[in-house]
CSV table of C-alpha atoms in Angstrom, one decimal:
chain,number,residue,atom,x,y,z
T,1,MET,CA,0.3,0.2,0.1
T,2,ALA,CA,3.0,2.3,0.6
T,3,THR,CA,4.6,1.9,-2.4
T,4,GLU,CA,1.2,2.2,-4.6
T,5,THR,CA,0.6,5.4,-2.9
T,6,ALA,CA,4.3,6.6,-3.3
T,7,ASN,CA,3.7,5.6,-7.0
T,8,VAL,CA,0.8,7.7,-7.2
T,9,LYS,CA,2.4,10.8,-5.8
T,10,GLU,CA,4.8,10.6,-8.3
T,11,TYR,CA,2.3,10.1,-11.2
T,12,ARG,CA,0.6,13.0,-9.7
T,13,ARG,CA,3.7,15.2,-9.5
T,14,MET,CA,4.2,14.5,-13.2
T,15,LEU,CA,0.5,15.2,-14.1
T,16,GLU,CA,0.7,18.4,-12.1
T,17,LYS,CA,4.0,19.5,-13.9
T,18,ALA,CA,2.4,18.5,-17.4
T,19,TYR,CA,-0.7,20.5,-16.4
T,20,ASN,CA,1.6,23.5,-15.6
T,21,ASP,CA,3.4,23.0,-18.5
T,22,THR,CA,0.7,23.5,-20.9
T,23,THR,CA,0.4,27.2,-19.6
T,24,SER,CA,3.1,28.0,-22.2
T,25,PRO,CA,1.5,26.7,-25.1
T,26,LEU,CA,-1.7,28.2,-24.6
T,27,HIS,CA,-0.5,31.6,-23.8
T,28,ILE,CA,1.8,31.6,-26.9
T,29,ALA,CA,-1.4,30.3,-29.2
T,30,GLU,CA,-3.4,33.2,-27.6
T,31,GLU,CA,-0.7,35.6,-28.3
T,32,CYS,CA,-0.3,34.8,-31.9
T,33,LEU,CA,-4.1,35.1,-32.2
T,34,LEU,CA,-3.9,38.5,-30.7
T,35,HIS,CA,-0.7,39.5,-32.9
T,36,ARG,CA,-2.8,38.5,-36.0
T,37,GLU,CA,-5.6,40.7,-35.2
T,38,LYS,CA,-3.0,43.5,-36.0
T,39,ARG,CA,-3.2,42.6,-39.8
T,40,ASN,CA,-4.7,45.2,-42.0
T,41,GLY,CA,-7.2,45.3,-45.0
T,42,ILE,CA,-7.5,41.9,-47.0
T,43,ASP,CA,-5.1,40.0,-45.0
T,44,LEU,CA,-7.5,40.3,-41.9
T,45,VAL,CA,-8.8,37.1,-43.0
T,46,ASN,CA,-9.9,33.8,-41.1
T,47,ASP,CA,-7.3,31.7,-42.7
T,48,ASP,CA,-6.0,28.1,-42.2
T,49,VAL,CA,-3.5,29.7,-39.6
T,50,GLU,CA,-6.4,31.7,-37.6
T,51,LYS,CA,-8.3,28.1,-37.7
T,52,SER,CA,-5.4,26.0,-36.9
T,53,LEU,CA,-4.5,28.5,-33.9
T,54,SER,CA,-8.2,28.4,-32.7
T,55,LYS,CA,-8.2,24.7,-32.7
T,56,GLU,CA,-4.7,24.7,-30.7
T,57,VAL,CA,-6.3,26.8,-28.1
T,58,THR,CA,-9.3,24.6,-28.0
T,59,ILE,CA,-6.9,21.0,-27.7
T,60,ILE,CA,-4.7,22.6,-25.2
T,61,LYS,CA,-7.8,23.8,-22.8
T,62,ARG,CA,-9.5,20.3,-23.3
T,63,CYS,CA,-6.1,18.7,-22.1
T,64,GLN,CA,-6.0,21.0,-19.1
T,65,GLY,CA,-9.6,19.8,-18.2
T,66,ARG,CA,-9.0,16.3,-18.7
T,67,MET,CA,-5.5,16.9,-16.4
T,68,LYS,CA,-7.4,18.8,-13.9
T,69,LYS,CA,-9.9,16.0,-13.6
T,70,LEU,CA,-7.3,13.4,-13.4
T,71,LEU,CA,-5.5,15.6,-10.8
T,72,GLU,CA,-8.7,15.6,-8.7
T,73,LYS,CA,-9.3,11.8,-8.9
T,74,ALA,CA,-5.7,11.2,-7.7
T,75,TYR,CA,-6.2,13.7,-4.9
T,76,VAL,CA,-9.3,11.7,-3.8
T,77,GLN,CA,-7.2,8.1,-4.3
T,78,LEU,CA,-4.4,9.3,-2.4
T,79,LYS,CA,-7.0,10.0,0.4
T,80,MET,CA,-8.6,6.6,-0.1
T,81,ASN,CA,-5.1,5.1,0.1
T,82,ARG,CA,-3.9,6.7,2.9
T,83,ALA,CA,-6.9,5.7,4.9
T,84,ALA,CA,-6.7,1.9,3.7
T,85,GLN,CA,-3.1,1.9,4.7
T,86,HIS,CA,-3.9,3.9,8.4
T,87,ASN,CA,-6.8,0.8,8.7
T,88,LEU,CA,-3.8,-1.4,8.2
T,89,GLU,CA,-1.4,0.1,10.2
T,90,ILE,CA,-3.6,0.2,13.3
T,91,ASP,CA,-4.7,-3.4,12.8
T,92,SER,CA,-0.8,-4.5,12.7
T,93,LYS,CA,0.0,-2.3,15.3
T,94,ASP,CA,-2.7,-4.2,17.4
T,95,LYS,CA,-1.7,-7.6,16.5
T,96,HIS,CA,1.9,-7.0,17.3
T,97,HIS,CA,0.5,-5.7,20.8
T,98,ALA,CA,-1.9,-8.6,21.1
T,99,GLN,CA,1.3,-11.0,20.2
T,100,GLY,CA,3.5,-9.4,22.9
T,101,LEU,CA,0.9,-10.2,25.6
T,102,ASP,CA,0.3,-13.5,24.6
T,103,ASP,CA,4.0,-14.4,23.9
T,104,ARG,CA,5.0,-13.1,28.0
T,105,MET,CA,1.6,-14.9,29.2
T,106,GLN,CA,3.0,-18.1,27.2
T,107,GLN,CA,6.1,-17.8,29.3
T,108,LEU,CA,4.6,-17.2,32.9
T,109,ARG,CA,5.4,-20.4,35.1
T,110,ASN,CA,4.7,-20.8,38.8
T,111,SER,CA,8.1,-19.5,39.6
T,112,SER,CA,7.6,-16.5,37.6
T,113,ALA,CA,7.7,-13.2,39.1
T,114,GLY,CA,4.9,-10.6,39.2
T,115,ILE,CA,2.1,-13.2,39.2
T,116,GLY,CA,-0.6,-12.6,41.8
T,117,TYR,CA,-4.1,-12.9,42.7
T,118,TYR,CA,-7.0,-11.1,40.7
T,119,PRO,CA,-10.4,-12.0,42.5
T,120,GLY,CA,-13.2,-12.0,40.1
T,121,ILE,CA,-11.2,-11.4,36.9
T,122,GLU,CA,-12.5,-14.8,35.7
T,123,ASN,CA,-16.1,-12.8,35.3
T,124,VAL,CA,-14.7,-9.8,33.4
T,125,ASP,CA,-15.4,-10.1,29.7
T,126,ASN,CA,-14.3,-7.0,27.8
T,127,THR,CA,-13.9,-8.5,24.5
T,128,ILE,CA,-15.6,-7.0,21.4
T,129,THR,CA,-15.0,-9.7,18.6
T,130,ILE,CA,-15.1,-13.7,18.3
T,131,PRO,CA,-12.5,-15.3,16.1
T,132,HIS,CA,-14.8,-15.3,13.1
T,133,SER,CA,-15.3,-11.1,13.3
T,134,TRP,CA,-11.7,-10.8,14.4
T,135,ALA,CA,-10.5,-12.7,11.1
T,136,ARG,CA,-12.9,-10.9,8.8
T,137,TYR,CA,-11.7,-7.4,10.4
T,138,SER,CA,-8.3,-8.2,8.9
T,139,GLU,CA,-9.7,-9.6,5.7
T,140,GLU,CA,-11.7,-6.7,4.8
T,141,ASN,CA,-8.6,-4.4,5.7
T,142,ILE,CA,-6.7,-6.5,3.3
T,143,MET,CA,-9.5,-6.4,0.9
T,144,ARG,CA,-10.1,-2.8,1.0
T,145,SER,CA,-6.0,-2.3,0.4
T,146,GLN,CA,-6.1,-4.5,-2.6
T,147,LYS,CA,-9.3,-2.8,-3.8
T,148,GLU,CA,-7.7,0.7,-3.5
T,149,ARG,CA,-4.2,-0.6,-5.1
T,150,ALA,CA,-6.3,-2.0,-8.0
T,151,ALA,CA,-8.0,1.5,-8.1
T,152,SER,CA,-4.8,3.3,-7.9
T,153,GLU,CA,-3.0,1.2,-10.6
T,154,ARG,CA,-6.1,1.9,-12.9
T,155,LEU,CA,-5.8,5.6,-12.0
T,156,ARG,CA,-2.1,5.5,-13.0
T,157,GLY,CA,-3.0,4.0,-16.0
T,158,GLU,CA,-5.5,6.7,-17.0
T,159,ILE,CA,-2.8,9.6,-16.0
T,160,ASP,CA,-0.3,7.8,-18.1
T,161,GLY,CA,-2.8,7.2,-20.9
T,162,CYS,CA,-4.0,10.8,-20.8
T,163,LEU,CA,-0.3,12.3,-20.3
T,164,ARG,CA,0.7,10.6,-23.7
T,165,ALA,CA,-2.7,11.6,-25.6
T,166,CYS,CA,-2.3,14.8,-24.6
T,167,ALA,CA,1.2,14.7,-25.5
T,168,SER,CA,0.6,13.6,-28.9
T,169,GLU,CA,-2.5,15.8,-29.6
T,170,MET,CA,-0.5,18.9,-28.7
T,171,TRP,CA,2.5,17.8,-30.5
T,172,ASN,CA,0.8,17.2,-33.5
T,173,ILE,CA,-1.2,20.6,-33.7
T,174,PHE,CA,1.7,22.6,-32.7
T,175,ASN,CA,3.7,21.2,-35.9
T,176,GLY,CA,0.3,21.7,-37.8
T,177,VAL,CA,0.2,25.3,-36.9
T,178,ASN,CA,3.8,25.8,-37.7
T,179,ASN,CA,3.3,24.3,-40.9
T,180,ALA,CA,0.3,26.4,-41.5
T,181,PHE,CA,2.2,29.7,-40.7
T,182,ASN,CA,4.9,28.6,-42.9
T,183,THR,CA,2.7,28.1,-45.8
T,184,ARG,CA,0.7,31.5,-45.3
T,185,VAL,CA,4.2,33.1,-45.1
T,186,ARG,CA,5.3,31.8,-48.4
T,187,GLU,CA,2.0,32.5,-50.1
T,188,THR,CA,2.0,36.2,-48.6
T,189,THR,CA,5.6,36.5,-49.7
T,190,ASP,CA,4.7,35.3,-53.2
T,191,ALA,CA,1.9,37.9,-53.3
T,192,ARG,CA,4.0,40.6,-52.3
T,193,ASN,CA,6.9,40.0,-54.9
T,194,LYS,CA,4.2,39.9,-57.4
T,195,LEU,CA,2.7,43.0,-56.2
T,196,GLN,CA,6.6,44.3,-56.4
T,197,ALA,CA,7.1,43.6,-59.8
T,198,HIS,CA,3.7,44.9,-61.0
T,199,LEU,CA,4.9,48.2,-58.9
T,200,GLN,CA,8.1,48.0,-60.6
T,201,ARG,CA,6.5,48.0,-64.0
T,202,THR,CA,4.0,50.6,-63.0
T,203,MET,CA,6.9,52.9,-62.0
T,204,GLN,CA,8.5,52.5,-65.5
T,205,GLU,CA,5.0,53.1,-67.2
T,206,ILE,CA,4.9,56.3,-65.0
T,207,PHE,CA,8.2,57.3,-66.0
T,208,ASP,CA,7.7,56.5,-69.9
T,209,MET,CA,4.2,58.3,-69.4
T,210,GLU,CA,5.9,61.4,-67.9
T,211,ARG,CA,8.5,61.5,-70.5
T,212,ASN,CA,5.8,61.5,-73.2
T,213,ILE,CA,3.9,64.4,-71.5
T,214,HIS,CA,6.9,66.4,-71.5
T,215,LEU,CA,7.4,65.7,-75.1
T,216,LEU,CA,3.8,66.5,-76.1
T,217,ARG,CA,4.2,69.7,-74.3
T,218,LYS,CA,7.2,70.5,-76.0
T,219,ALA,CA,5.8,69.8,-79.4
T,220,ILE,CA,2.9,71.8,-78.5
T,221,GLN,CA,5.3,74.6,-77.5
T,222,ASP,CA,7.3,74.0,-80.6
T,223,LYS,CA,3.9,75.0,-82.7
T,224,GLU,CA,3.7,78.2,-81.6
T,225,ASN,CA,6.2,80.0,-83.6
T,226,PRO,CA,5.0,78.5,-86.7
T,227,MET,CA,1.7,79.5,-85.8
T,228,LYS,CA,2.7,83.2,-85.3
T,229,VAL,CA,4.6,83.1,-88.4
T,230,ALA,CA,2.0,82.1,-90.7
T,231,GLN,CA,-0.8,84.3,-88.9
T,232,THR,CA,1.7,87.3,-88.9
T,233,ARG,CA,2.0,86.7,-92.7
T,234,LEU,CA,-1.5,86.5,-93.0
T,235,ASP,CA,-2.1,89.5,-91.1
T,236,GLU,CA,0.5,91.5,-93.1
T,237,ARG,CA,-0.8,90.3,-96.3
T,238,THR,CA,-4.5,91.9,-95.3
T,239,ARG,CA,-2.6,95.3,-95.9
T,240,ARG,CA,-2.5,94.9,-99.6
T,241,ILE,CA,-4.6,97.5,-101.4
T,242,HIS,CA,-6.8,97.5,-104.4
T,243,VAL,CA,-6.6,94.7,-106.8
T,244,GLU,CA,-3.5,93.5,-104.7
T,245,ILE,CA,-5.8,92.1,-102.5
T,246,CYS,CA,-6.3,88.6,-104.1
T,247,HIS,CA,-7.1,85.2,-102.7
T,248,ASP,CA,-4.1,84.1,-104.8
T,249,PRO,CA,-2.3,80.6,-103.8
T,250,VAL,CA,-0.1,82.1,-101.1
T,251,MET,CA,-3.4,83.1,-99.2
T,252,LYS,CA,-4.8,79.7,-99.8
T,253,SER,CA,-1.2,78.2,-98.6
T,254,LEU,CA,-1.1,80.3,-95.4
T,255,THR,CA,-4.8,79.7,-94.6
T,256,ARG,CA,-4.4,76.1,-94.9
T,257,GLU,CA,-1.1,76.0,-92.8
T,258,VAL,CA,-2.7,78.0,-89.9
T,259,ASN,CA,-5.4,75.3,-89.9
T,260,GLU,CA,-3.1,72.4,-90.2
T,261,ILE,CA,-1.3,73.8,-87.5
T,262,ARG,CA,-4.3,74.3,-85.2
T,263,GLU,CA,-5.8,70.9,-85.8
T,264,SER,CA,-2.1,69.5,-84.9
T,265,VAL,CA,-2.1,71.4,-82.0
T,266,ARG,CA,-5.6,70.3,-81.2
T,267,LEU,CA,-4.6,66.6,-81.5
T,268,LEU,CA,-1.7,67.0,-79.5
T,269,LYS,CA,-3.8,68.7,-76.6
T,270,GLU,CA,-6.2,65.7,-76.7
T,271,LYS,CA,-3.2,63.2,-76.7
T,272,LEU,CA,-2.0,65.0,-73.9
T,273,LYS,CA,-5.0,65.1,-71.9
T,274,SER,CA,-5.2,61.4,-72.5
T,275,CYS,CA,-1.6,61.0,-71.1
T,276,GLU,CA,-2.5,62.9,-68.2
T,277,LEU,CA,-5.7,60.9,-67.2
T,278,SER,CA,-3.1,57.8,-67.8
T,279,LEU,CA,-0.6,59.4,-65.7
T,280,ALA,CA,-3.2,59.6,-62.9
T,281,ARG,CA,-4.7,56.4,-63.1
T,282,LEU,CA,-0.8,55.1,-62.5
T,283,VAL,CA,-0.1,57.1,-59.7
T,284,LYS,CA,-3.3,55.8,-58.3
T,285,THR,CA,-2.5,52.3,-59.2
T,286,LYS,CA,1.2,52.7,-57.4
T,287,ALA,CA,-0.7,54.1,-54.5
T,288,THR,CA,-2.9,51.2,-54.4
T,289,LEU,CA,0.2,49.0,-55.0
T,290,GLU,CA,2.5,50.4,-52.3
T,291,HIS,CA,-0.5,50.1,-49.8
T,292,ASP,CA,-1.2,46.3,-50.6
T,293,ILE,CA,2.6,45.7,-50.4
T,294,GLY,CA,2.7,47.5,-47.0
T,295,VAL,CA,-0.2,45.1,-46.0
T,296,LYS,CA,1.5,42.0,-47.1
T,297,GLU,CA,4.8,43.2,-45.1
T,298,ASN,CA,2.9,43.9,-42.1
T,299,SER,CA,1.4,40.3,-42.4
T,300,ILE,CA,4.7,38.7,-42.9
T,301,ARG,CA,6.2,40.8,-39.9
T,302,ILE,CA,3.6,39.3,-38.0
T,303,ASP,CA,3.3,35.8,-38.9
T,304,SER,CA,7.1,35.3,-39.4
T,305,GLN,CA,8.7,37.5,-36.8
T,306,TYR,CA,6.3,37.7,-34.0
T,307,CYS,CA,4.6,34.4,-34.0
T,308,LEU,CA,7.0,32.1,-35.7
T,309,GLY,CA,9.6,33.7,-33.5
T,310,MET,CA,7.5,32.5,-30.2
T,311,ARG,CA,7.1,29.0,-31.7
T,312,LYS,CA,10.7,27.8,-32.7
T,313,GLY,CA,10.4,24.8,-30.2
T,314,PHE,CA,8.0,22.8,-28.4
T,315,PRO,CA,7.3,25.1,-25.2
T,316,MET,CA,7.5,22.4,-22.6
T,317,ASP,CA,10.0,20.7,-20.4
T,318,PRO,CA,11.2,17.5,-21.7
T,319,LYS,CA,12.6,16.6,-18.2
T,320,VAL,CA,9.2,16.1,-16.9
T,321,GLY,CA,9.5,12.5,-17.6
T,322,PRO,CA,9.2,9.9,-20.6
T,323,ILE,CA,5.5,11.5,-21.1
T,324,PHE,CA,6.7,14.7,-23.3
T,325,GLN,CA,9.7,13.4,-24.8
T,326,MET,CA,8.5,14.0,-28.4
T,327,PRO,CA,7.2,12.6,-30.6
T,328,THR,CA,4.9,9.7,-29.0
T,329,CYS,CA,3.9,6.8,-30.5
């Protein structure tokens, strides 16, 4: 009984240690969930990592519940063991005392010292048992001890099975969450890289568009002097007199030239307006891409640095015993 009680105490100690060791992974999982609330925009999504973390929290709390129930059972079982052991010890002590008395009485002789008359002692009967009940009392104590030892052994089996099952579940979900994190980081990194490549192309397009706008404005400006020349010529030719005011080929050519220059400027201005609108759209696209890249980088920083940084190793003390020496089978 004493050996079994010591074994139960050791298993209870292991169970308490394992229960306390679940605090750290639970805290880390909840911290990861809190950190991931700091994601922005479209990345604030209930993805596989979020689901895995929630599942991890649920599994750890469920394991804690199972461990706590077994701790309570172990506490009760230890009380039962101590009670059974106490009865055995009292019974054994009483029997040693009785055996000592009987041994001394067996050795009494007519010549022994200390013998004397005790009138009426034969009429004194202070017995409380008969041989049958006397034997049954010890048998019941032994049977109770056997029963409690069997219950203790079953409880130790439950504790061992619980610890191994909890360790396996927590180890599997721990690896599962880490794999989900790594997959998510790769996906987010790929998305960021694609956005950066698109941003690079957009920046090149903005550069090209700004150069085109510059060239168009220069082209429009370059039309000013030819227009001035043509209109000045027409203006001067209006000062001819009398019959010289003739709609001659020069007049026709100058008029056509002015119209052609004006039409060319109009087309250039339309092209310039179109380019400026395109540039505005490109600038807006650039701002959107930069914002999206910032969102992705924030998510990558949260997942890879904050969360995975806390999850580099299984946060339990392997010295608790064979239970948490991962992996289990």
